[in-house]
CSV table of C-alpha atoms in Angstrom, one decimal:
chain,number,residue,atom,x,y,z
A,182,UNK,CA,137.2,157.0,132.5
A,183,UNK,CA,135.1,158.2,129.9
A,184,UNK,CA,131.1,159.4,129.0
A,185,UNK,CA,129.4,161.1,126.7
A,186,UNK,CA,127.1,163.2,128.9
A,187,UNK,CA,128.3,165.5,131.9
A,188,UNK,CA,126.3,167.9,134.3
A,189,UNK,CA,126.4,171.5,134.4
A,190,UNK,CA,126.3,173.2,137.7
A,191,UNK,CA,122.7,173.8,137.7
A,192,UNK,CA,122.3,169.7,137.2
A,193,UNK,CA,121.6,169.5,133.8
A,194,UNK,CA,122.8,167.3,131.4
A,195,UNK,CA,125.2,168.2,128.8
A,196,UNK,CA,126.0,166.1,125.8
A,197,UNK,CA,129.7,165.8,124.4
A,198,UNK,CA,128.7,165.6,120.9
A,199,UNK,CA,126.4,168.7,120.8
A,200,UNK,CA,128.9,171.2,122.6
A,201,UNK,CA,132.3,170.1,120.5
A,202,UNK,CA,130.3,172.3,118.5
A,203,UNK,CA,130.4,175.2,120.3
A,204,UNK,CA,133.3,177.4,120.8
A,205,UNK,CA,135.8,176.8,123.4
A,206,UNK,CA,135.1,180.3,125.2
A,207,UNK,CA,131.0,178.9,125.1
A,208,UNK,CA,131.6,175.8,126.8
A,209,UNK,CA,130.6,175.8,131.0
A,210,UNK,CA,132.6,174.2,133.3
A,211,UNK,CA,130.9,170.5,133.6
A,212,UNK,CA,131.5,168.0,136.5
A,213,UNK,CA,131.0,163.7,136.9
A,214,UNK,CA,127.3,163.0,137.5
A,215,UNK,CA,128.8,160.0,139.8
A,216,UNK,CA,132.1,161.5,141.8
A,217,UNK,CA,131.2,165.6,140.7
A,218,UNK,CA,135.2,165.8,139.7
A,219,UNK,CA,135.5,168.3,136.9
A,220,UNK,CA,135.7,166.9,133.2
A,221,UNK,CA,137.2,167.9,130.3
A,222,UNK,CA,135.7,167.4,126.7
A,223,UNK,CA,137.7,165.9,124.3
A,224,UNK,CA,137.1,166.2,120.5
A,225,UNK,CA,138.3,166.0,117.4
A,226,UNK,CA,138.5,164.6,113.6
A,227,UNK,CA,139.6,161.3,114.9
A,228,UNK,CA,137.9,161.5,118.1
A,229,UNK,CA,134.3,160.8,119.1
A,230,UNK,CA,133.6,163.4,121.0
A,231,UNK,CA,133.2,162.4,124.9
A,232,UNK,CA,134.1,164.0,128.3
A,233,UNK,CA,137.3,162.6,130.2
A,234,UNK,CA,138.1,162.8,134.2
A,235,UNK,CA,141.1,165.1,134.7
A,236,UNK,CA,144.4,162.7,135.2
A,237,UNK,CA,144.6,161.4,139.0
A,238,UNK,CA,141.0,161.5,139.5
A,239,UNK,CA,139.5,158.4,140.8
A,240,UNK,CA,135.8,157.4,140.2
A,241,UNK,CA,134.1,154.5,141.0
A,242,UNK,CA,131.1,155.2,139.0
A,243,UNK,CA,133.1,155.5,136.0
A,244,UNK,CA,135.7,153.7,136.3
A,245,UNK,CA,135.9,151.6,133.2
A,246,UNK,CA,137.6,152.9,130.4
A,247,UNK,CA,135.7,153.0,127.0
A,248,UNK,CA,136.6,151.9,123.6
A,249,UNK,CA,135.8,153.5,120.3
A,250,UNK,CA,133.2,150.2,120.0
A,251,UNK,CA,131.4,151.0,123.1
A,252,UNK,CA,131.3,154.7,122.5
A,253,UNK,CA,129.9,154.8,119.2
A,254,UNK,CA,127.3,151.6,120.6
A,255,UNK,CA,125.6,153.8,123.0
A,256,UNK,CA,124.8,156.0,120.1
A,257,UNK,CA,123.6,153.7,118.0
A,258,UNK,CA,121.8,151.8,120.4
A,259,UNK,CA,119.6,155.2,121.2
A,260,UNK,CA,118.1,154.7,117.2
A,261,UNK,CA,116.7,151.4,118.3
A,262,UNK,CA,115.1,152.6,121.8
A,263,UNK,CA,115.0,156.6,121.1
A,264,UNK,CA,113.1,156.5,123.9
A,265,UNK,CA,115.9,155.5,126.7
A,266,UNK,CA,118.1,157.6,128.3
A,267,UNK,CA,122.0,157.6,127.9
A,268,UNK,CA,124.3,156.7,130.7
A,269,UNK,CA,121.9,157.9,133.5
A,270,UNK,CA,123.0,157.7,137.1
A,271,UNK,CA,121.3,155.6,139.4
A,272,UNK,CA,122.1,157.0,142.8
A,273,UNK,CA,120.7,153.8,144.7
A,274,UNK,CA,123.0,151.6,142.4
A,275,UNK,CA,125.6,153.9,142.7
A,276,UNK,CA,125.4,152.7,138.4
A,277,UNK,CA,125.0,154.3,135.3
A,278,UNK,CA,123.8,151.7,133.1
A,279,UNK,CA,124.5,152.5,129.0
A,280,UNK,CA,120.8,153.3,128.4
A,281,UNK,CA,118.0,153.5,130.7
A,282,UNK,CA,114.7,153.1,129.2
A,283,UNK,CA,111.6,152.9,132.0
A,284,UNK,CA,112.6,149.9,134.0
A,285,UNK,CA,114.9,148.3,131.7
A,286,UNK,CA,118.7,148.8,132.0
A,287,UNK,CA,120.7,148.4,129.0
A,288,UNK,CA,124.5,147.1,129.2
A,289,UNK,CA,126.4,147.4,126.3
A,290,UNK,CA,129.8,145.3,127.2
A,291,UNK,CA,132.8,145.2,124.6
A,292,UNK,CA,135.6,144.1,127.2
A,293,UNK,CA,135.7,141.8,129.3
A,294,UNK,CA,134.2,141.9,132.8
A,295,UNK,CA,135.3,139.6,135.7
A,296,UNK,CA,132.1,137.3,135.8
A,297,UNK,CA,131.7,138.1,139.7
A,298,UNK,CA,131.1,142.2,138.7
A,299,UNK,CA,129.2,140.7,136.0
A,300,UNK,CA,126.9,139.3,138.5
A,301,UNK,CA,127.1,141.5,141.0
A,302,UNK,CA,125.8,144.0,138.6
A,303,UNK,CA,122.8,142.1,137.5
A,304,UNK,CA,121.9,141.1,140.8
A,305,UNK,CA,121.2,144.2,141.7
A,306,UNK,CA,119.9,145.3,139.3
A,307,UNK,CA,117.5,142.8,139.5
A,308,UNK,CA,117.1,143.3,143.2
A,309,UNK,CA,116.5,147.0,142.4
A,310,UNK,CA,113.2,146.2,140.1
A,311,UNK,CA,115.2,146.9,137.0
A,312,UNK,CA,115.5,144.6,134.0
A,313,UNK,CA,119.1,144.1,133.0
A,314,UNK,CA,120.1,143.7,129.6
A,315,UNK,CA,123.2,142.3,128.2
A,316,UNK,CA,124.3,143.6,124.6
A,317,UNK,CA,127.6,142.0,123.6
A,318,UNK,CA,130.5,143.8,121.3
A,319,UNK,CA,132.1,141.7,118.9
A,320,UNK,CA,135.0,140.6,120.6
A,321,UNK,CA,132.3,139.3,123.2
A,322,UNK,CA,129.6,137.8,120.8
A,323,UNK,CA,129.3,133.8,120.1
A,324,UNK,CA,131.1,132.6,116.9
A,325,UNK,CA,131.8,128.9,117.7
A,326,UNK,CA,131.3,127.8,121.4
A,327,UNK,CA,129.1,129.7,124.3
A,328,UNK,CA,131.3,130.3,127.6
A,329,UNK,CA,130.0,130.5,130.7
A,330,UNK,CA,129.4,134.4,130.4
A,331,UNK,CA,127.6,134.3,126.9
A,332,UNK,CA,125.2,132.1,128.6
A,333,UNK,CA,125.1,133.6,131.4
A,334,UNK,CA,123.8,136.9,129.7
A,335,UNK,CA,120.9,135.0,128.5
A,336,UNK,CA,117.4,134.8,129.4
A,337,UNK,CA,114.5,132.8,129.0
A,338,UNK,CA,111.6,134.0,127.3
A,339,UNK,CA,107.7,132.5,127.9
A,340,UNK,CA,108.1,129.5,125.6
A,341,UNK,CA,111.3,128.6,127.9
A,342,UNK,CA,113.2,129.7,124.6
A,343,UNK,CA,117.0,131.4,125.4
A,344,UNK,CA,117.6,134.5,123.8
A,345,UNK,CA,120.3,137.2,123.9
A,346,UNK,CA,121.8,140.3,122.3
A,347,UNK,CA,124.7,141.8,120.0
A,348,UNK,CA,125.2,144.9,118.6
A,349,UNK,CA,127.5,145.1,115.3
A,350,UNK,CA,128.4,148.7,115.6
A,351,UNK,CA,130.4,148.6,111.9
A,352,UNK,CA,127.4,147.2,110.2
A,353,UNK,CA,124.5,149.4,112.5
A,354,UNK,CA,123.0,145.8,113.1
A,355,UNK,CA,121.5,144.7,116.5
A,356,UNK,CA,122.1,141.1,116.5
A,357,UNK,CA,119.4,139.2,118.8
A,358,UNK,CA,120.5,135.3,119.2
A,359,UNK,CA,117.6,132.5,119.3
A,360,UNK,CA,116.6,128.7,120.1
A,361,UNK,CA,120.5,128.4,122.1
A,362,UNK,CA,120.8,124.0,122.4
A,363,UNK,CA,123.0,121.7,122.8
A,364,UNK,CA,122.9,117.7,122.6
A,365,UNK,CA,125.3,115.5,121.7
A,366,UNK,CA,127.1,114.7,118.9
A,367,UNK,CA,125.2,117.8,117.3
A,368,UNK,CA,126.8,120.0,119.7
A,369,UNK,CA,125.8,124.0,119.6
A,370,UNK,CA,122.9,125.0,117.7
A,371,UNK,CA,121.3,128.8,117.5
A,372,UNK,CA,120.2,130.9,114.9
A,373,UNK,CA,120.8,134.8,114.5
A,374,UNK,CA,118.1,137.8,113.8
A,375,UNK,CA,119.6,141.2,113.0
A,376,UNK,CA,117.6,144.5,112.7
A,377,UNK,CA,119.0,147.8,111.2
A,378,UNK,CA,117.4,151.3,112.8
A,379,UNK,CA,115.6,151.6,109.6
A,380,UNK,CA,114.3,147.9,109.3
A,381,UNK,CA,112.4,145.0,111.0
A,382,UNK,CA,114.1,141.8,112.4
A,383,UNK,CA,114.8,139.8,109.4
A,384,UNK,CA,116.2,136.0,109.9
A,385,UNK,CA,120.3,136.1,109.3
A,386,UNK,CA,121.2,132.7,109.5
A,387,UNK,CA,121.4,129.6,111.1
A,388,UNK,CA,124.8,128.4,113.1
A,389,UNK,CA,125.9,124.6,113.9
A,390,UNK,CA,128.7,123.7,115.7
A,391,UNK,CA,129.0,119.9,115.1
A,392,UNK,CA,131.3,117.2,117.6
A,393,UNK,CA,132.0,115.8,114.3
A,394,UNK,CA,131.4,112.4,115.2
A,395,UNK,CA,129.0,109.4,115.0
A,396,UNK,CA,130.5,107.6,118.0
A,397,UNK,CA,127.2,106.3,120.7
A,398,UNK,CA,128.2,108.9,123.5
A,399,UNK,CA,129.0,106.8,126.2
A,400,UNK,CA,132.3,105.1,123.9
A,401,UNK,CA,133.2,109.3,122.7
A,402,UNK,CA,133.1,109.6,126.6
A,403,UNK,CA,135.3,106.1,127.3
A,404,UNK,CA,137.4,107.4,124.4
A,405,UNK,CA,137.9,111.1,125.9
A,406,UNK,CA,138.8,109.6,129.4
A,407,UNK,CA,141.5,107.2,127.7
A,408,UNK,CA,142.6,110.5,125.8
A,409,UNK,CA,143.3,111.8,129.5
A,410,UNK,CA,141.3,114.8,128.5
A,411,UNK,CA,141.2,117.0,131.4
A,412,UNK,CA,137.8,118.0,131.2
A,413,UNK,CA,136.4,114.9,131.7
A,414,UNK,CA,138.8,113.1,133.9
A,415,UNK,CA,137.5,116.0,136.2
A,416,UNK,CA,133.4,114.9,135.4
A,417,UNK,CA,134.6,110.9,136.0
A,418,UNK,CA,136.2,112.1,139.5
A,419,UNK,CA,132.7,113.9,140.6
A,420,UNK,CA,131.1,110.9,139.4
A,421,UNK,CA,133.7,107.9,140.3
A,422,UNK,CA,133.4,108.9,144.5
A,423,UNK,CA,129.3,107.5,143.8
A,424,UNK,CA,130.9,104.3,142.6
A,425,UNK,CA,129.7,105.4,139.2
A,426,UNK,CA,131.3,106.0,135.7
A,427,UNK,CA,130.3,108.6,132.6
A,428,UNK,CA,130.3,106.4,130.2
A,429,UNK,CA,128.4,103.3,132.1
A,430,UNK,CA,125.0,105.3,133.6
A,431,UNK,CA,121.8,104.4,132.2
A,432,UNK,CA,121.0,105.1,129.3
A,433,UNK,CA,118.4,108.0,129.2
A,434,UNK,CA,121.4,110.0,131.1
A,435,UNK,CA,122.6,110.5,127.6
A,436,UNK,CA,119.4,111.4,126.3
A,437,UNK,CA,119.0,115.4,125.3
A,438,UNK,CA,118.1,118.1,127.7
A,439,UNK,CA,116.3,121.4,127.4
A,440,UNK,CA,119.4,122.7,129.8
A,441,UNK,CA,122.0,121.1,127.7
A,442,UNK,CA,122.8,124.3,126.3
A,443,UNK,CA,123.9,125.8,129.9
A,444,UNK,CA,125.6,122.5,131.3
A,445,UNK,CA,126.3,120.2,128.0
A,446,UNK,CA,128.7,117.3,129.3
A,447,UNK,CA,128.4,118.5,132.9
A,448,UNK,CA,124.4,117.4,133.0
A,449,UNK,CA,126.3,113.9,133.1
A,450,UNK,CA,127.1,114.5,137.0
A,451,UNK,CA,123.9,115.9,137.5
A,452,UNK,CA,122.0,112.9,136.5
A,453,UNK,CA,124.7,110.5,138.2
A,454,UNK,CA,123.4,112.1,141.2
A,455,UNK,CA,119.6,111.0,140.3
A,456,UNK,CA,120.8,107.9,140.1
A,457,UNK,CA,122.5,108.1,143.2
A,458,UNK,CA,120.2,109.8,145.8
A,459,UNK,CA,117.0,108.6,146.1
A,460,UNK,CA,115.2,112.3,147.3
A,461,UNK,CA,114.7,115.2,145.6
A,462,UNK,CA,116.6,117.3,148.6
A,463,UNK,CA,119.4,114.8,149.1
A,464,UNK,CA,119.9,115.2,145.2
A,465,UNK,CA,119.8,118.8,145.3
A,466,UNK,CA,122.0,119.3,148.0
A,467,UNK,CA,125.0,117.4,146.4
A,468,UNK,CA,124.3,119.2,143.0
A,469,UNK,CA,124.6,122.3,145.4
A,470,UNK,CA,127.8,121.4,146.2
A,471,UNK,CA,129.4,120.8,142.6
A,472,UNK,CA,128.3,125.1,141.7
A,473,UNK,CA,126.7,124.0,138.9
A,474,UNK,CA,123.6,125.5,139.5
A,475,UNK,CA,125.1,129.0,140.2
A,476,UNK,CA,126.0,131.4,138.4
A,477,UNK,CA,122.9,131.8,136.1
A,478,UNK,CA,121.7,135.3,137.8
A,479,UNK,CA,118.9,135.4,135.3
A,480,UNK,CA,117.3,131.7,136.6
A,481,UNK,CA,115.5,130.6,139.7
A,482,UNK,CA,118.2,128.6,141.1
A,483,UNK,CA,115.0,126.9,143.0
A,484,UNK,CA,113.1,126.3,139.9
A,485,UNK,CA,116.1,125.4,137.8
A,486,UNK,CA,116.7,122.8,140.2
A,487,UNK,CA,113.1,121.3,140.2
A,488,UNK,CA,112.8,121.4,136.8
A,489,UNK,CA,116.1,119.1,136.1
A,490,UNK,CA,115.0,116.6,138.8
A,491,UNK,CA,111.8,116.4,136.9
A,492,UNK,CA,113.1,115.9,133.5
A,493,UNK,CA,115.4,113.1,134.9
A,494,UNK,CA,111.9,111.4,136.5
A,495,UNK,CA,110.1,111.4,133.1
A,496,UNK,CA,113.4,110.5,131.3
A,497,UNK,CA,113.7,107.6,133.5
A,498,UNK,CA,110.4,106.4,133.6
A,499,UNK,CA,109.8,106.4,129.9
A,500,UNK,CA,113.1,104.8,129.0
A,501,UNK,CA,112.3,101.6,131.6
A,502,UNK,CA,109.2,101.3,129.2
């Protein structure tokens, strides 16, 4: 349970880093801006200097412990907005995002976090009238696949464009990640922008993660299935109880989607239900039903789902052409 600010008894704010530099016998007594239990600074030449809770003390506001990483992130990330606030309390929230800065919450996360705090805290942020912002740590950040949290931390810009954040504390780099897609058999395609306190975004490169096949997709998928591959045998039972198969739809179902890159092989069931139900609400209600749609706390579950049934009209339509 640590922080690198602390109140003084007048309210105040008190930052670890400046008074490790004072003498022991200058230092106030300083107390939790969340649960107002005493603190104690602790310092030293292998030590960022930070204030700890005093051993038995529970706190709910600052209740996860922090690594090295995510200390000396908060730090750095205060060159890139100097013009945020560090860890400040938001009583309604009962929170204390990394950085504050206006209406925009910063969250640098270097652990990780069970996906239903995860979305607990966005939501209300969100719900709150703050913009939440996900910065991952390198243990967190993309290297060859996206799970369900990377991609959930991402957020649609105005050209419908994904985009998220890293922060390379040993290098001083904010990473921001770009043009997320997937389609089969490219597979996972994005390129990565980094931007030092001292420089401009400049492009870093460019990252590919191939299927490494030229198989059509519906004989990888027969192929998979005969593999007994769990994942799918899991996709053929949603789609086996409409009578259907994966790898025996029409054939625009295996056509590319702009939402590939948040469902990828899943998108299969969702268009085996377009094929199924013939209105929009009896279609949206059995997709409702597989979670699939949930779990993106940055989308309009409504619009998400309007969109998709769109995209499979217009896919349909101009592949009976």
């Amino acid at each position: 349970m640590t922080m690198l600010l602390a109140q003084s008894k007048d309210g105040s704010y008190i930052d670890a880093a400046l008074l490790a530099k004072k003498k022991k016998r200058e230092r106030p007594r300083l107390h939790c801006p969340g649960c107002q239990s005493p603190v104690l600074l602790k310092a030293g030449e292998q030590k960022i200097a930070h204030f700890a809770h005093c051993k038995g003390t529970t706190c709910q506001t600052y209740s996860e412990g922090e690594t090295v990483e995510h200390l000396q992130g908060k730090r750095l990330l205060l060159q890139f907005v100097s013009s945020a606030t560090i860890e400040a309390y938001l009583p309604e929230l009962k929170q204390r995002p990394d950085l504050l800065a206006d209406k925009r919450a910063l969250e640098f996360q270097c652990s990780p976090l069970p996906f239903s705090r995860f979305q607990e805290r966005t939501l209300g942020y969100i719900q709150a009238q703050y913009q939440p912002i996900w910065i991952l740590g390198s243990k967190l950040q993309p290297k060859r696949h996206w799970t369900h949290f990377q991609k959930a931390c991402c957020q649609l810009n105005s050209a419908t464009t994904f985009y998220s954040f890293g922060l390379d504390v040993s290098q001083e780099k904010l990473l921001c990640y770009r043009g997320m897609q997937w389609s089969y058999p490219v597979g996972y395609t994005w390129q990565v922008y980094s931007k030092t306190p001292a420089h401009q975004w400049k492009f870093e490169r460019a990252v590919c993660q191939s299927l490494h096949t030229t198989e059509s997709y519906p004989h990888w998928l027969q192929r998979q299935l005969m593999q007994l591959n769990p994942t799918f045998l899991t996709l053929q039972q949603k789609v086996y109880e409409l009578g259907l198969s994966i790898f025996s739809l029409p054939n625009w179902c295996y056509s590319p989607s702009r939402y590939g890159f948040l469902f990828t092989h899943e998108l299969l069931v969702l268009r085996a239900y377009f094929c199924y139900w013939s209105t929009f609400d009896d279609w949206r209600h059995a997709c409702q039903k597989t979670n699939l749609l949930e779990g993106w706390p940055y989308l309009d579950c409504e619009q998400l789902c309007v969109e998709l049934y769109q995209e499979c009209q217009q896919l349909a339509k101009y592949m009976k052409k």
